[in-house]
Coordinates of C-alpha atoms in Angstrom, one line a residue:
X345 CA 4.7 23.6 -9.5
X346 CA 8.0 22.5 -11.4
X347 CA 10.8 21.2 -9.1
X348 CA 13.3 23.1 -10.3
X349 CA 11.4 26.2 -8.8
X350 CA 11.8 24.5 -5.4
X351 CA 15.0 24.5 -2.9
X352 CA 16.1 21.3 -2.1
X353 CA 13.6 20.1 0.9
X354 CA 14.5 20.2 4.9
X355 CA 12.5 17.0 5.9
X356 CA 12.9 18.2 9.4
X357 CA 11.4 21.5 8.9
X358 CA 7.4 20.8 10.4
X359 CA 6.5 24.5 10.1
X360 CA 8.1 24.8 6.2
X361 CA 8.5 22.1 4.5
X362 CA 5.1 19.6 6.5
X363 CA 3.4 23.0 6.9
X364 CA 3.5 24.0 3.3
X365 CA 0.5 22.9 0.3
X366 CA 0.8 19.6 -0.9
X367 CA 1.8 20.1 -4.4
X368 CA 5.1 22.1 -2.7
X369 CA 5.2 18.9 -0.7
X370 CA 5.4 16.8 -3.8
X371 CA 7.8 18.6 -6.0
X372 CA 10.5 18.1 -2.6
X373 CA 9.8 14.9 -2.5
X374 CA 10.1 14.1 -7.0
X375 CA 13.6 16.6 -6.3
X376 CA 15.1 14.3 -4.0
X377 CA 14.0 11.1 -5.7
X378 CA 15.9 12.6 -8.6
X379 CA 19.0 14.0 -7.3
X380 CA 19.5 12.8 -3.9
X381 CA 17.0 9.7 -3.1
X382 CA 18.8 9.0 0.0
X383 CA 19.1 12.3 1.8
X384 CA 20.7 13.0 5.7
X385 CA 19.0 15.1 7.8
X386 CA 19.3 16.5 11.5
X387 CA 16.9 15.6 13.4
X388 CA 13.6 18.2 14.3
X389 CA 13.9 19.0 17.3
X390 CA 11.7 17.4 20.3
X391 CA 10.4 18.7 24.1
X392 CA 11.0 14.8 25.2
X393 CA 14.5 13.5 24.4
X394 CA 18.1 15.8 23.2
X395 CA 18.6 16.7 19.9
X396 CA 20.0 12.8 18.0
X397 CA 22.8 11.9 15.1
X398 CA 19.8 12.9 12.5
X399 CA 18.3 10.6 9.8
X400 CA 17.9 8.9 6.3
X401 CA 15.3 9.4 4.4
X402 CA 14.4 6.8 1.6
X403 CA 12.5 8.4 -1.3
X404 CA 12.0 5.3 -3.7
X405 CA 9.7 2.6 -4.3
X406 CA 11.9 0.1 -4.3
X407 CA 14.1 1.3 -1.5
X408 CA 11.0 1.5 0.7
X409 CA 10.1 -2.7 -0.2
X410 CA 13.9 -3.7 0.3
X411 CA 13.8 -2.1 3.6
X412 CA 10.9 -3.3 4.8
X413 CA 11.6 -7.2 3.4
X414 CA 14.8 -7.0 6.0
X415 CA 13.4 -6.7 9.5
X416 CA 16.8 -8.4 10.5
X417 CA 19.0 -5.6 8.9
X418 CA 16.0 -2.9 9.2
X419 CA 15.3 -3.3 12.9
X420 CA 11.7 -1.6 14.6
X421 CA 13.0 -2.3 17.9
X422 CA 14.7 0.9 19.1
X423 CA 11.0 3.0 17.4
X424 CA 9.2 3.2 14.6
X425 CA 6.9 5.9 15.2
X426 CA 9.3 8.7 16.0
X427 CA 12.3 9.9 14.8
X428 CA 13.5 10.9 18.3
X429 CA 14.2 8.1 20.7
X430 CA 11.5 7.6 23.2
X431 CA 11.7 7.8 26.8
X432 CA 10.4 4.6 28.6
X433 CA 7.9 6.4 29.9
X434 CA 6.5 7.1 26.2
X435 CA 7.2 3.3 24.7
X436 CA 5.1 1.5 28.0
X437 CA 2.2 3.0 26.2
X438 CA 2.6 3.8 22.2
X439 CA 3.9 1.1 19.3
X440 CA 3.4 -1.9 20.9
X441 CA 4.2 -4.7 18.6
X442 CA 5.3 -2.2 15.7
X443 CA 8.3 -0.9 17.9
X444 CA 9.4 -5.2 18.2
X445 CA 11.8 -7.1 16.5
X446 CA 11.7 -10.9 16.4
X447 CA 11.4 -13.4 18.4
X448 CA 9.0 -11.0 20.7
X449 CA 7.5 -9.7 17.4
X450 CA 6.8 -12.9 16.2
X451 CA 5.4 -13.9 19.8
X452 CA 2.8 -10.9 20.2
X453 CA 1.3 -11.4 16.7
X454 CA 1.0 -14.9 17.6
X455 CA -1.0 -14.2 20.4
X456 CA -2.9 -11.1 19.0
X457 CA -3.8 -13.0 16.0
X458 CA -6.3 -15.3 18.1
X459 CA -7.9 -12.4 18.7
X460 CA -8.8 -11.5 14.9
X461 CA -10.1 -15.2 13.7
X462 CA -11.9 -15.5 10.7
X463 CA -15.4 -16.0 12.2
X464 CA -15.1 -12.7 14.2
X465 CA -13.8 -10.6 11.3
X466 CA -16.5 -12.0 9.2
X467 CA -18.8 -11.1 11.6
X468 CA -17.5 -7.4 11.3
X469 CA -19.3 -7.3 8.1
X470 CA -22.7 -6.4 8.8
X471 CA -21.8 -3.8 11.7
X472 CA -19.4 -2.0 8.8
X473 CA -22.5 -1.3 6.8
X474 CA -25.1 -0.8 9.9
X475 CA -22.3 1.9 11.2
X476 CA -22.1 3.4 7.6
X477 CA -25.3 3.4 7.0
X478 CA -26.6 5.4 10.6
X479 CA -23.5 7.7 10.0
X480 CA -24.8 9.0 6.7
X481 CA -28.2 9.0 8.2
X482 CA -27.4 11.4 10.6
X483 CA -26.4 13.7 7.9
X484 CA -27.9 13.0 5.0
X485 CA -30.9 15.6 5.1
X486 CA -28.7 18.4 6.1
X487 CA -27.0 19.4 2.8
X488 CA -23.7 19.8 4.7
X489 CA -21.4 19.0 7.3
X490 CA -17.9 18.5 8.7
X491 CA -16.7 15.4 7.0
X492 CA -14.2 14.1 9.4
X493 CA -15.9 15.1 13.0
X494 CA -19.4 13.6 11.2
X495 CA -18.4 11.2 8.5
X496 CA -14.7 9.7 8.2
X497 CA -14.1 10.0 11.6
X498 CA -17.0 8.2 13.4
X499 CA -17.1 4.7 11.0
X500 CA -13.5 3.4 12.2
X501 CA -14.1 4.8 15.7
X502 CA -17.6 2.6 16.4
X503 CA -15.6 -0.1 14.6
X504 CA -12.6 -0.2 16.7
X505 CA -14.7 0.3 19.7
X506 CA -18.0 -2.2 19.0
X507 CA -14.7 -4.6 18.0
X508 CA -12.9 -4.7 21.7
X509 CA -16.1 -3.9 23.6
X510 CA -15.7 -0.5 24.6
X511 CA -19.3 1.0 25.4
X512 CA -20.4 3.8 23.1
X513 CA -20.3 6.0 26.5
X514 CA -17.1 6.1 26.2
X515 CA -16.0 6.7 22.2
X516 CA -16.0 10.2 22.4
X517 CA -13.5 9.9 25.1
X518 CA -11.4 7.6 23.4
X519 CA -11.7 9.8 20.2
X520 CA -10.4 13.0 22.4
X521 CA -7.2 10.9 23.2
X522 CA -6.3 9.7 20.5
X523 CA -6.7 13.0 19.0
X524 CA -3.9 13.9 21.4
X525 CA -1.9 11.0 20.8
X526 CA -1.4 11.6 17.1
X527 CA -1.9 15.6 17.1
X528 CA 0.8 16.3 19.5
X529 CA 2.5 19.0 17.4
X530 CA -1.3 20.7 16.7
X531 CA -2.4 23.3 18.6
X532 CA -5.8 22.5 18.7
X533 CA -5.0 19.3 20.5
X534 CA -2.0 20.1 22.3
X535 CA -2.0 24.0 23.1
X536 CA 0.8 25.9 23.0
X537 CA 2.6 26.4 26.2
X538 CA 1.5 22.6 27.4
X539 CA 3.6 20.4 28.4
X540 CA 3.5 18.1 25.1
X541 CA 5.1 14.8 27.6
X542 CA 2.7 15.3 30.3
X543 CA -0.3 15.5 27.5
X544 CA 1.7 12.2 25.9
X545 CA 1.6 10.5 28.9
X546 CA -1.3 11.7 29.9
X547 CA -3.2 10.8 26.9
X548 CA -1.7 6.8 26.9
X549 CA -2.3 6.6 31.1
X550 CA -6.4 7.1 30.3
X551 CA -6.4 5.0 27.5
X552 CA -4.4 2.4 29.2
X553 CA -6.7 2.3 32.3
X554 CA -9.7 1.9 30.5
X555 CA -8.0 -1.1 28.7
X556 CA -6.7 -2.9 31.4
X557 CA -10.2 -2.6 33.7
X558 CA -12.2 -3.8 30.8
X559 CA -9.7 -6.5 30.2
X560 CA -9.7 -7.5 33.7
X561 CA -13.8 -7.1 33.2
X562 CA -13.6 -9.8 30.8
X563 CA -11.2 -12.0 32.4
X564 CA -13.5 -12.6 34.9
X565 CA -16.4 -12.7 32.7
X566 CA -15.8 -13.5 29.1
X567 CA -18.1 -11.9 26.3
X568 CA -17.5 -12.4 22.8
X569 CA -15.8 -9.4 21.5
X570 CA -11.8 -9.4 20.9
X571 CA -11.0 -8.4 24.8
X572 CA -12.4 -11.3 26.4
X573 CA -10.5 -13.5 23.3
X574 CA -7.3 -11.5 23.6
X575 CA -7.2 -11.7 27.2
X576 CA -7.9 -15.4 27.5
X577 CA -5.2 -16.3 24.5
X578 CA -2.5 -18.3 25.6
X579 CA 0.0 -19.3 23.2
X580 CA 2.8 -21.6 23.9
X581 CA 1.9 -21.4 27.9
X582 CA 1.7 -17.2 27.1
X583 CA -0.2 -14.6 27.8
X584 CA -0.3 -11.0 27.4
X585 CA 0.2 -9.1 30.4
X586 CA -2.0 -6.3 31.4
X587 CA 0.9 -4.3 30.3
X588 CA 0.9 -5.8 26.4
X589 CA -3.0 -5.4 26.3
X590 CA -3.5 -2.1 26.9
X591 CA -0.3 -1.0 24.6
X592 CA -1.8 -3.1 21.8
X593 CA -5.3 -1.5 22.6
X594 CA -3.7 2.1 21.8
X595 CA -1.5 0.7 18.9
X596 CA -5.2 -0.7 17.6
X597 CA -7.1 2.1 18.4
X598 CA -4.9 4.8 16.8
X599 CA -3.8 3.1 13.9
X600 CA -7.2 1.9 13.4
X601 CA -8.7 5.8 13.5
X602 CA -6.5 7.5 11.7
X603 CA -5.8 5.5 8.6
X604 CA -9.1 5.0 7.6
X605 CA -10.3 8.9 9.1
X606 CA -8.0 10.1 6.9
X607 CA -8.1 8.1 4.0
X608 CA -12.0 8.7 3.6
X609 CA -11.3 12.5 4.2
X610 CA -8.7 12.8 1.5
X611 CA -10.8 10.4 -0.9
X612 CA -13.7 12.9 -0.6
X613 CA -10.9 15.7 -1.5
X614 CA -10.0 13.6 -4.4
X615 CA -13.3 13.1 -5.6
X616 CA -13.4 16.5 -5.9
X617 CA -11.0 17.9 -7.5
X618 CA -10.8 14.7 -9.9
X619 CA -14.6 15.6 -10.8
X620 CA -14.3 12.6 -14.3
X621 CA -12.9 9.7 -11.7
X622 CA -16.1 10.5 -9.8
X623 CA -18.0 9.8 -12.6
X624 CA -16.3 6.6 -13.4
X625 CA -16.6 5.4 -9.8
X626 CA -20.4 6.1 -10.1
X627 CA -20.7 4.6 -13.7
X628 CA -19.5 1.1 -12.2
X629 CA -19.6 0.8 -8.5
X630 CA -19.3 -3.1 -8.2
X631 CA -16.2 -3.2 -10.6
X632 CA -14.2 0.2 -9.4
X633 CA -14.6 0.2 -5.8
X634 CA -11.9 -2.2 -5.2
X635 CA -9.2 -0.4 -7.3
X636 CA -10.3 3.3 -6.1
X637 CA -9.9 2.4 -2.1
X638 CA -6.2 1.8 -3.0
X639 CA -5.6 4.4 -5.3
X640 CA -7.8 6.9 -2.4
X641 CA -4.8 4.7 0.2
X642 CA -1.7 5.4 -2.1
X643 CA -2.2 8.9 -2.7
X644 CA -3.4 9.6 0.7
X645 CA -0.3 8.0 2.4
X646 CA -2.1 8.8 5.8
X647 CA 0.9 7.0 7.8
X648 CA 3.7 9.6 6.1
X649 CA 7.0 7.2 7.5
X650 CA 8.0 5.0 9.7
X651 CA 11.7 4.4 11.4
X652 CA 14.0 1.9 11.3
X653 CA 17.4 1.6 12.9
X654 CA 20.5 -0.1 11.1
X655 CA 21.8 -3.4 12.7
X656 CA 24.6 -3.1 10.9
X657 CA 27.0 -2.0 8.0
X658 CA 24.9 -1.8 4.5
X659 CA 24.1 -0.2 1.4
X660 CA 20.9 0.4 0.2
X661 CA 20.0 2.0 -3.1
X662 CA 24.0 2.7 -3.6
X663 CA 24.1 4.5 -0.4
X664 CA 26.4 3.6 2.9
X665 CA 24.6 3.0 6.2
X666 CA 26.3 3.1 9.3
X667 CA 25.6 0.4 12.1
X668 CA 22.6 2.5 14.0
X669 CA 21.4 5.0 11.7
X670 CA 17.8 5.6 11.6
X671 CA 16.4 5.5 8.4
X672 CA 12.9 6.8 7.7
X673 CA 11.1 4.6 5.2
X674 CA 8.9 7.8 3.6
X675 CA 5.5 5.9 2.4
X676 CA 4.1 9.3 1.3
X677 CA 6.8 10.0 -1.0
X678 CA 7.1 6.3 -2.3
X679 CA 3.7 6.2 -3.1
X680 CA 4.6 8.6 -6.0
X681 CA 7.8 7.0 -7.3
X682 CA 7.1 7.8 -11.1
X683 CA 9.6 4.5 -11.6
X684 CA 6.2 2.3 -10.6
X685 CA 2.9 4.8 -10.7
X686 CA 2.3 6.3 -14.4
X687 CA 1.0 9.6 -13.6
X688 CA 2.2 9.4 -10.0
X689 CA 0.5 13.0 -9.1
X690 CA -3.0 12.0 -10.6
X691 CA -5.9 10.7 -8.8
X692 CA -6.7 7.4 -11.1
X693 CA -10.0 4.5 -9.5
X694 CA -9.3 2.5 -12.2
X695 CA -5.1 2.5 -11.4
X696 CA -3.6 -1.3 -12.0
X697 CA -1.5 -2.6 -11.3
X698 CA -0.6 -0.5 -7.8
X699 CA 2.1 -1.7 -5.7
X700 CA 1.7 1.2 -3.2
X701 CA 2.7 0.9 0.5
X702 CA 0.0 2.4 1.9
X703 CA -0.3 0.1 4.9
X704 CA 3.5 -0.7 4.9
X705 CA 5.6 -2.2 3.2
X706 CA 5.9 -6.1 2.5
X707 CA 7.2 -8.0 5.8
X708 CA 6.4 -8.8 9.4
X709 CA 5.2 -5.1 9.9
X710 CA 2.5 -5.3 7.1
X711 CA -0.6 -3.7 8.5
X712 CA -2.6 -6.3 10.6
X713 CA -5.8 -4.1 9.7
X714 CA -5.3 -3.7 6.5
X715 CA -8.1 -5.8 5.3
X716 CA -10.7 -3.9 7.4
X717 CA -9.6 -0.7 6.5
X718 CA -10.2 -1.5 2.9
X719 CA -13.7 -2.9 4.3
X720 CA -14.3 0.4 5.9
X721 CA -13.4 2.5 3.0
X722 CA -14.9 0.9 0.5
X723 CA -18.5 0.8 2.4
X724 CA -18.7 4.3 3.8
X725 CA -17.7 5.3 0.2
X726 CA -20.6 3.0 -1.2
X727 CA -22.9 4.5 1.2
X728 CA -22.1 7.9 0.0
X729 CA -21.7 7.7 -3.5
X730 CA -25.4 5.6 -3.7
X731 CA -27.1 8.1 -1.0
X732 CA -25.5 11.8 -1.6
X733 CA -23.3 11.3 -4.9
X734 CA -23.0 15.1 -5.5
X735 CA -20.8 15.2 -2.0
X736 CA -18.2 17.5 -2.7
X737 CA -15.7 20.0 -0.6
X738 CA -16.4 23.5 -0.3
X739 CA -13.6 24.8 1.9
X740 CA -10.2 24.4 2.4
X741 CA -9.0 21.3 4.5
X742 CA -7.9 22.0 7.5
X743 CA -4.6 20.0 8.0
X744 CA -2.7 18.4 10.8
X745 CA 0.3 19.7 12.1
X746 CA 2.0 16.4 11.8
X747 CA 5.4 15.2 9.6
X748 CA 3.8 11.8 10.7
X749 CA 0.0 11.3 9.6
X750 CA -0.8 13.3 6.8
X751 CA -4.3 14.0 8.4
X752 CA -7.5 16.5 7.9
X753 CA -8.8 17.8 11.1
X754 CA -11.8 19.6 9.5
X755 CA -13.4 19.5 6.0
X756 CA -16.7 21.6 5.1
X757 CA -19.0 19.2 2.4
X758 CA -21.8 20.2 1.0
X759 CA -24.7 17.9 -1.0
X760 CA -28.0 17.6 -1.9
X761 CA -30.5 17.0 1.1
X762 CA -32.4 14.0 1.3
X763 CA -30.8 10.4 -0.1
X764 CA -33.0 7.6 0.7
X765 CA -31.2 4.3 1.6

């Protein structure tokens, strides 16, 4: 689709503009990077706060990095994860440290980060591959499945969940709430005619509890996953507060789901409708795999934006911003800036250099996961590229209903029964 056949996008239009095929998707986005990089728009409207003054949208690469490099100027602390200002009631449980600006940014990182030492992420290793490796298992001799509910879905779930020591009892009920967290907007998660704050709030008060009795679980009786370490960091005479824990659990939980859930569910898109960069991924597994689980992150884009709110008077990219405007840093749209990616639109496992922003931009707010999502990635996609390398999509994704995560809810694969490990 050329962009001149396309009207200038309404970024708050989550029935048009979100709702529409990717490629229309695309050419709004490469119109605005061309005319208009720096667009205003109103603000969509929301069931849980009055309509607001509307936002920015940044379109470019290099508007996107400047951004994120100024946390000072470029604050989080107002939200990042909705455009609309949350009530209280909504921030006690979503963002956590992603919605904080320095010093108590700097503080819950501190503490978070004694959580996530070296040792314990190395030992994450093995249970990747174990998890990967049962996953395709389960499938393997079936010569078809749902590729999200069966595949992408389940590896960062266990992860997440073997990682803070919540009992596999209870991952499908994590998975349902999360589901809910991030699929507000869907009908399949949300129905219409609910109350999309009570589900919210509904959604964060289960996931909270379970955090806060397992944390108090393992205050009393210290195991060795991140829980007991989190609860039992102290930092400069600090702890987190029951409070902090679970909002980080949820934060780590969500984030942790949906970017890699997504990611592998797009990748396996990629693969095929890109049927020659399967072929090269095959031809040198060892050698491509590190470049493809990028390229599978920047096209993806599964986190679409996040906000940030002006401190003050600036101009960015030749554009005036006001003392509190929110501008939406656009990953999605960044991510196919033709001023840094050749071919922007192409699907490329050999791409390099690729400065994408997949898992932010550079800064404070970089993706704390980002290492294990590329783990994750890159050993489910080993797994099924040695085991069932014909795996290919038959259907048509089923989409979110999101501006937010660009996420699949359902994708029909098909393969030929039977890999061996």
């Amino acid at each position: 689709m050329s962009e001149s056949s396309v009207s200038p996008p309404d970024l708050a239009d989550l029935s048009g503009f979100w709702g529409a095929p990717i490629a229309e998707r695309t050419a709004g986005f490469a119109r605005l990077r061309r005319e208009d990089p720096i667009p205003f728009f109103p603000e969509p409207t929301v069931p849980w706060a009055p309509p607001g003054p509307g936002f920015h949208a940044l379109t470019r690469l290099d508007d996107v990095v400047e951004a994120s490099r100024n946390p000072q100027l470029f604050t989080s602390g107002s939200g990042s994860t909705s455009i609309a200002d949350q009530p209280e009631a909504l921030r006690e449980f979503f963002g956590s440290m992603i919605n904080m600006d320095d010093p108590r940014h700097a503080r819950m990182r501190r503490i978070v980060s004694r959580g996530f030492t070296p040792r314990r992420l190395a030992g994450l290793v093995e249970g990747v591959q174990a998890a990967a490796t049962r996953i395709v298992d389960d499938v393997v001799e079936r010569g078809g499945c749902d590729a999200v509910t069966e595949i992408a879905a389940r590896l960062p779930l266990k992860v997440v969940c073997d990682l803070m020591g919540i009992p596999e009892s209870q991952h499908g009920f994590v998975f349902d709430r999360t589901n809910v967290v991030l699929g507000a907007q869907d009908p399949e998660y949300v129905p219409e005619g609910t109350d999309v704050l009570t589900a919210l709030l509904t959604a964060g008060g289960e996931l909270a509890g379970l955090m806060k009795e397992l944390g108090a679980a393992r205050a009393a009786d210290p195991t060795d996953d991140v829980t007991s370490a989190l609860v039992n960091a102290e930092v400069d005479g600090e702890r987190l507060t029951p409070d902090e824990l679970a909002s980080f659990f949820i934060l780590l939980v969500v984030a942790g789901n949906e970017t890699t859930r997504n990611a592998i569910s797009w990748g396996l898109t990629y693969l095929t409708d890109f049927p020659e960069q399967r072929a090269a991924w095959l031809a040198d597994l060892d050698g491509v795999t590190p470049t493809a689980v990028d390229e599978i992150v920047r096209l993806a884009s599964p986190v679409i934006f996040m906000r940030r709110t002006l401190a003050r008077d600036a101009v960015l990219g030749g554009t005036e911003l006001a003392a509190g405007a929110k501008v939406l840093l656009f990953y999605w749209a960044a991510n196919r800036d033709p001023a840094h990616f050749a071919d922007p639109d192409a699907f490329d496992v050999r791409r390099s250099p690729n400065p994408h922003v997949g898992f932010g931009g550079p800064g404070p707010h970089f993706c704390l996961g980002a290492h294990l999502a590329r783990r994750e990635i890159s050993v489910m996609f080993r797994e099924l590229l040695t085991r069932i390398p014909d795996v290919h999509v038959d259907g048509e994704p089923e989409r979110l209903r999101s501006m937010f995560i660009n996420g699949i809810k359902h994708l029909p694969v098909s393969f030929t029964p039977g890999g061996s490990r």
